[in-house]
Coordinates of C-alpha atoms in Angstrom, one line a residue:
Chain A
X1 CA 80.6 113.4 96.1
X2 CA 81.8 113.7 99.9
X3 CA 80.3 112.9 102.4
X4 CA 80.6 115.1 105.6
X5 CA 80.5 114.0 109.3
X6 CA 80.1 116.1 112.6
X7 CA 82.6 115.2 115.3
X8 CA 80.9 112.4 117.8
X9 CA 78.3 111.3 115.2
X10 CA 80.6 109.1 113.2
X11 CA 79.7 105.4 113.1
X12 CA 81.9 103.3 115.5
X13 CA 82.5 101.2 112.2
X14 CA 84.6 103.8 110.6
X15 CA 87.7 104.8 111.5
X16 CA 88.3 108.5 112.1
X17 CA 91.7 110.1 111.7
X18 CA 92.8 113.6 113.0
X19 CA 96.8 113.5 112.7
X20 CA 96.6 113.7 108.4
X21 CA 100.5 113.9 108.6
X22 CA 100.6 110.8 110.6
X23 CA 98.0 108.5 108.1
X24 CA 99.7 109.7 105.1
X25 CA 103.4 109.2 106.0
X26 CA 102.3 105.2 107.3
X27 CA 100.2 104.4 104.7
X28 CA 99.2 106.7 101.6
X29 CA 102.2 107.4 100.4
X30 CA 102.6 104.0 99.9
X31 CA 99.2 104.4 97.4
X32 CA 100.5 107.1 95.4
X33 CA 99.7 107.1 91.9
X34 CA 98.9 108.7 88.7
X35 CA 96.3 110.5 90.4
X36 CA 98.4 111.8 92.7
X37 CA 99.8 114.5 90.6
X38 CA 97.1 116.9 90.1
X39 CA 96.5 117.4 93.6
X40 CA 100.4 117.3 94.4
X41 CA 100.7 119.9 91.5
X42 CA 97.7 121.8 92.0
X43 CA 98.1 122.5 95.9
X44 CA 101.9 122.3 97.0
X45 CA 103.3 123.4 93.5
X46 CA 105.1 120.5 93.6
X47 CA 106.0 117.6 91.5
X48 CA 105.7 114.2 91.9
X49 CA 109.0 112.4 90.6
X50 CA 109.3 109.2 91.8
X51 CA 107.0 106.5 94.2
X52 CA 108.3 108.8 97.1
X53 CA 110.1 112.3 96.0
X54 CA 108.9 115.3 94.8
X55 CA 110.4 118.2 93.1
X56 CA 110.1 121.1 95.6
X57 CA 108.0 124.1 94.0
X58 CA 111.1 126.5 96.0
X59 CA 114.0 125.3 94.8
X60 CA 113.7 122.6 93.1
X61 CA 115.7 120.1 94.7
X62 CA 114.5 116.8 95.3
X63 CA 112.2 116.2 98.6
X64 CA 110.5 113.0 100.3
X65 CA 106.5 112.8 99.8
X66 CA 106.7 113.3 103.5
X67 CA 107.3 117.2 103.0
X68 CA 104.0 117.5 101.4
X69 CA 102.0 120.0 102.9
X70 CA 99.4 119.0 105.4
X71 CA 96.8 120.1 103.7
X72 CA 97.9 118.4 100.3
X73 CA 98.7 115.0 102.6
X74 CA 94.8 115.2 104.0
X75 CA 93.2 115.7 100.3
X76 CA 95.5 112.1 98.9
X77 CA 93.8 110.9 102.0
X78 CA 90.7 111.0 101.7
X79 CA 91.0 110.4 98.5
X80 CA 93.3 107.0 98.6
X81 CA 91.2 106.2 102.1
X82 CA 87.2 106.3 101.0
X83 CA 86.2 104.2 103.7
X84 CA 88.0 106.4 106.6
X85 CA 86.8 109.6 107.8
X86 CA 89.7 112.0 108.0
X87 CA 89.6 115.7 109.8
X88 CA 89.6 118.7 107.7
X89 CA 90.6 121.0 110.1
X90 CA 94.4 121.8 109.0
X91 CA 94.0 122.5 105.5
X92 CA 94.2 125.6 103.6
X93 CA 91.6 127.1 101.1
X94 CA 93.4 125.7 98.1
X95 CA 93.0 122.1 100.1
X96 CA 89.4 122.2 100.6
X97 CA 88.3 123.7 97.1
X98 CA 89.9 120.2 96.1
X99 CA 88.7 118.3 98.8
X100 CA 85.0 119.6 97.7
X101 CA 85.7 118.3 94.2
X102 CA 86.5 114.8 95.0
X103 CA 84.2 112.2 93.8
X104 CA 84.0 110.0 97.1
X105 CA 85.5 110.0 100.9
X106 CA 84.7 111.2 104.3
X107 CA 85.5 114.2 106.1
X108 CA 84.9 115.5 109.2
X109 CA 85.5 118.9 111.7
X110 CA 84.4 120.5 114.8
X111 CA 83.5 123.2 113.2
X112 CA 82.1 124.2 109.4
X113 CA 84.9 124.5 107.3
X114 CA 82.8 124.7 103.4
X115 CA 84.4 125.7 100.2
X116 CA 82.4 128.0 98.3
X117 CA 83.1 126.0 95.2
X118 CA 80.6 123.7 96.7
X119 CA 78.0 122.5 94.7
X120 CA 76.8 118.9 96.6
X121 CA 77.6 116.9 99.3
X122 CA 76.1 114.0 101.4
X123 CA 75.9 114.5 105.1
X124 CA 75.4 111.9 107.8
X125 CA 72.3 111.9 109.9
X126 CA 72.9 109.7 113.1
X127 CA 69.7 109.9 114.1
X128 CA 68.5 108.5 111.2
X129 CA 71.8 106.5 110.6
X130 CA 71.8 107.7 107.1
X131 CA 72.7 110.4 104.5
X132 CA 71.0 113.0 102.8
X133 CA 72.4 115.4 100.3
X134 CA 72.7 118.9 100.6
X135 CA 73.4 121.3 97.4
X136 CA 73.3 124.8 99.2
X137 CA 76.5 126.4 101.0
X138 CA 74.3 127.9 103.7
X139 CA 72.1 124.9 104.2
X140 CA 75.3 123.1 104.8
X141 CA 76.5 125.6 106.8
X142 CA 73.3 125.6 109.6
X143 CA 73.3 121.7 109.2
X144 CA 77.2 121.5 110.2
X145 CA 76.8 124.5 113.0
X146 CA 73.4 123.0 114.4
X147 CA 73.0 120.9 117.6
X148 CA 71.7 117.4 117.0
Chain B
X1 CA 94.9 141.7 121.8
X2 CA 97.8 144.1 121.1
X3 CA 100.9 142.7 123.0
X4 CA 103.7 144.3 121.9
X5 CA 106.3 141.7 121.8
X6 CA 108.0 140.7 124.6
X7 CA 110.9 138.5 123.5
X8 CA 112.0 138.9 119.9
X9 CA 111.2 141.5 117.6
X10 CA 112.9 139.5 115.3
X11 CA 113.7 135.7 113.6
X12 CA 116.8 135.5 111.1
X13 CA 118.1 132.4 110.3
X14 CA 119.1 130.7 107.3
X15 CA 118.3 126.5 106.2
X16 CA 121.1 126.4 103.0
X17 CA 119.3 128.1 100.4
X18 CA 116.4 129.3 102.8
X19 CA 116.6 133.0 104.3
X20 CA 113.9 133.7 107.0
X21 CA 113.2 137.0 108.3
X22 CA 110.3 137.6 110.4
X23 CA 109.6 140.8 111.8
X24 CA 107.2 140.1 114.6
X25 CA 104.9 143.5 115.1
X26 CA 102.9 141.5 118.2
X27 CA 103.2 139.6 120.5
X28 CA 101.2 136.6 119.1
X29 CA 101.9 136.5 115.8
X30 CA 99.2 133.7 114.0
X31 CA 100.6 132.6 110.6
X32 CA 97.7 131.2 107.9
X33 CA 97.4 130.7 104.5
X34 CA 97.0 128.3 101.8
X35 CA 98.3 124.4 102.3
X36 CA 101.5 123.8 100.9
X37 CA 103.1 127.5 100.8
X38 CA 105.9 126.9 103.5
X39 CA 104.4 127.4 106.8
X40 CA 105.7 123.8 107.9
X41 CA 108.7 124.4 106.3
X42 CA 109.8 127.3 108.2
X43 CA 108.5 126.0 111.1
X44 CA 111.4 123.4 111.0
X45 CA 113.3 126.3 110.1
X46 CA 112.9 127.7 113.4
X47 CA 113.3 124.7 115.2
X48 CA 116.5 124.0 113.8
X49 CA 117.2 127.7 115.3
X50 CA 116.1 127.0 118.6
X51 CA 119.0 124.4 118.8
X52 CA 121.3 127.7 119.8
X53 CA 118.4 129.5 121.1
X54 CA 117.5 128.8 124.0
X55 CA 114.9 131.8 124.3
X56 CA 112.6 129.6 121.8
X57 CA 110.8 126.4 122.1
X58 CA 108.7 124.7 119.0
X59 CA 105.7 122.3 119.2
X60 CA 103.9 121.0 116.5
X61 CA 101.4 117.6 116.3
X62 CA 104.4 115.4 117.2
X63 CA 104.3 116.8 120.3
X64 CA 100.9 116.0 120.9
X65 CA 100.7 113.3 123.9
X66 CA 103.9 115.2 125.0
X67 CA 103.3 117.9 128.1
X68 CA 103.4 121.0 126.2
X69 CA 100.7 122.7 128.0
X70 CA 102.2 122.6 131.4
X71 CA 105.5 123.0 129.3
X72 CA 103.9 126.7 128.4
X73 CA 102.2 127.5 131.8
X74 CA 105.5 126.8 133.3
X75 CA 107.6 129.2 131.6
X76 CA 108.6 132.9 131.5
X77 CA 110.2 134.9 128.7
X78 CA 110.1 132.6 126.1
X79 CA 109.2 132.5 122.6
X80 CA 106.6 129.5 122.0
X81 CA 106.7 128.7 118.1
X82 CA 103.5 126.2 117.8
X83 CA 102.6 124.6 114.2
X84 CA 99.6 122.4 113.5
X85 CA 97.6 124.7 116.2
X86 CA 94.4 123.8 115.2
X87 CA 95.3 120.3 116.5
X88 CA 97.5 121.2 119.5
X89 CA 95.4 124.4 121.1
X90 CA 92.1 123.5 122.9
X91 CA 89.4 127.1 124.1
X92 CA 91.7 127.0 127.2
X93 CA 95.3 127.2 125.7
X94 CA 93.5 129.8 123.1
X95 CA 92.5 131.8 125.9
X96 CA 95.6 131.0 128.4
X97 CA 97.7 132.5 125.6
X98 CA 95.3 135.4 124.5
X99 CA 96.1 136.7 128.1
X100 CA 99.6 135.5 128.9
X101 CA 101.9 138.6 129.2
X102 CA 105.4 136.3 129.9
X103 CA 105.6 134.6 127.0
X104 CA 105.5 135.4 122.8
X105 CA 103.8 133.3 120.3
X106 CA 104.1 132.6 116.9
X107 CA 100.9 130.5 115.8
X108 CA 100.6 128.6 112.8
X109 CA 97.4 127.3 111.5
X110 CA 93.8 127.7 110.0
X111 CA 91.3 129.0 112.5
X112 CA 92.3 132.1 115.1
X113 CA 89.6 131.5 117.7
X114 CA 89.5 132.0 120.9
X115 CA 93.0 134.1 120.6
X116 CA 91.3 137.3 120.8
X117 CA 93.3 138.5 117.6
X118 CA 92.4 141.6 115.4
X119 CA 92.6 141.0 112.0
X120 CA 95.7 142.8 111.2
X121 CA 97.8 140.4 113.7
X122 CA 96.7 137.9 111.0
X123 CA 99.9 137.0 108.7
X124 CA 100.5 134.9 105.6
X125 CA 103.8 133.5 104.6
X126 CA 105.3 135.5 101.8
X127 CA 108.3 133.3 99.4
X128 CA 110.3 135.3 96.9
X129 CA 113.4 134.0 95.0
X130 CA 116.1 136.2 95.5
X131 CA 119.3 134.7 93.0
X132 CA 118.4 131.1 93.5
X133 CA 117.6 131.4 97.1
X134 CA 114.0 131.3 99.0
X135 CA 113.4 134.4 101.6
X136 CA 110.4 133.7 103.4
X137 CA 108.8 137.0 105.5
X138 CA 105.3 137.8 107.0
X139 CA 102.6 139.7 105.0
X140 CA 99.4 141.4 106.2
X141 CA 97.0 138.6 105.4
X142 CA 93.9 141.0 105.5

């Protein structure tokens, strides 16, 4: 389950990261394994072929893991990152119906950004410095778009 | 807001197997979508263009501790192609560009706000595979 944070309440502890491209070209695609390929395949289309190339979902020709889509780049981090909180803001439906599916990692956005394959997720509560879990989409929803 | 557009009607250009044609009805043009469908792709697409192009400049989150606000609010007549704009654009670029009449935009990203856009200036990125080669055009997204 994922665990969501609103912008300006995240713990100083934890590292937040809003450039996905960025994180995932320095350091997760160094991660990259097995797991990778359902997400790789699922969102860009693409294949994973080798530690670092993919088989483009156009053409076919052989790309570095750097072309992956943003949105495909944010869900292999979070998932290869669980202890950073990375923005959601750049991906795509497809992105965040996986995202919502992960077992662990942190997210965060400005503004709600919910897939409505949703079914639980923990949210952090700074004023009580801890999480609670939320299984409705419009609870969620009021929680994310409230003031605190 | 219904602009028409101002600088190009138009983008051809072709990346070795990749044929763009974009036929720009507006003038800001926001590009959305699924992850992983080409938007990025043909961003650099269009980049590569603007190298004998002068009419078009392209920004995207590598250019974000560069000056491309002032870079925009400076300039008259051009076409700004802008990826990763839910990163780059703050409320006041949304609305600086919402009501700029000397330049054209084509905005790719998530979340239109603050562009004062109707939905059917909201595009996706269409791919078909013409004889071993990608075209990539615009399609009503709603």
């Amino acid at each position: 389950m994922i665990t969501i944070y609103k912008h300006g309440q995240i713990p100083k502890s934890i590292e937040t990261v809003k450039l996905n491209d960025v994180y995932f070209n320095k350091y997760t695609a160094q991660m990259l394994d097995n797991r990778a390929n359902r997400v790789i395949e699922k969102i860009d289309h693409a294949e994973l072929t080798g530690p670092y190339t993919i088989k483009s979902r156009f053409d076919g020709t052989t790309l570095n893991t750097d072309k992956l889509s943003s949105g495909c780049k944010t869900v292999l981090n979070i998932m290869y990152n669980p202890d950073k909180v990375f923005d959601i803001r750049e991906c795509g439906d497809n992105a965040l119906d996986m995202i919502y599916s992960l077992d662990e990692g942190k997210i965060c956005c400005d503004y709600p950004l919910i897939s409505f394959d949703m079914t639980r997720v923990n949210v952090y509560d700074k004023s009580k410095k801890k999480c609670r879990e939320i299984d409705d989409y419009e609870e969620l929803k009021e929680w994310w778009s409230g003031e605190d | 807001m219904k602009i028409k557009p101002i600088v190009m009607q138009e983008i051809h250009t072709t990346h070795t197997s990749f044929i763009v044609d974009l036929h720009l009805d507006y003038n800001v043009t926001f590009i959305t979508g699924d992850s992983g469908v080409g938007k990025s792709a043909l961003y650099s697409f269009i980049e590569e263009l603007s190298a004998n192009d002068k009419r078009i400049r392209c920004f995207n989150y590598l250019d974000q501790k560069k000056n491309y606000k002032a870079s925009i609010k400076n300039s008259k007549g051009k076409l700004f192609v802008i990826d990763n704009a839910d990163i780059l654009l703050d409320d006041k670029m949304r609305q600086y560009i919402a009501f700029d009449a000397q330049n054209q935009y084509v905005i790719i990203g998530r979340n239109p706000t603050g562009l004062m856009l109707e939905l059917d200036e909201i595009y996706e990125l269409s791919s078909e595979n013409i004889n071993g080669r990608t075209l990539l055009s615009l399609k009503k997204s709603f």
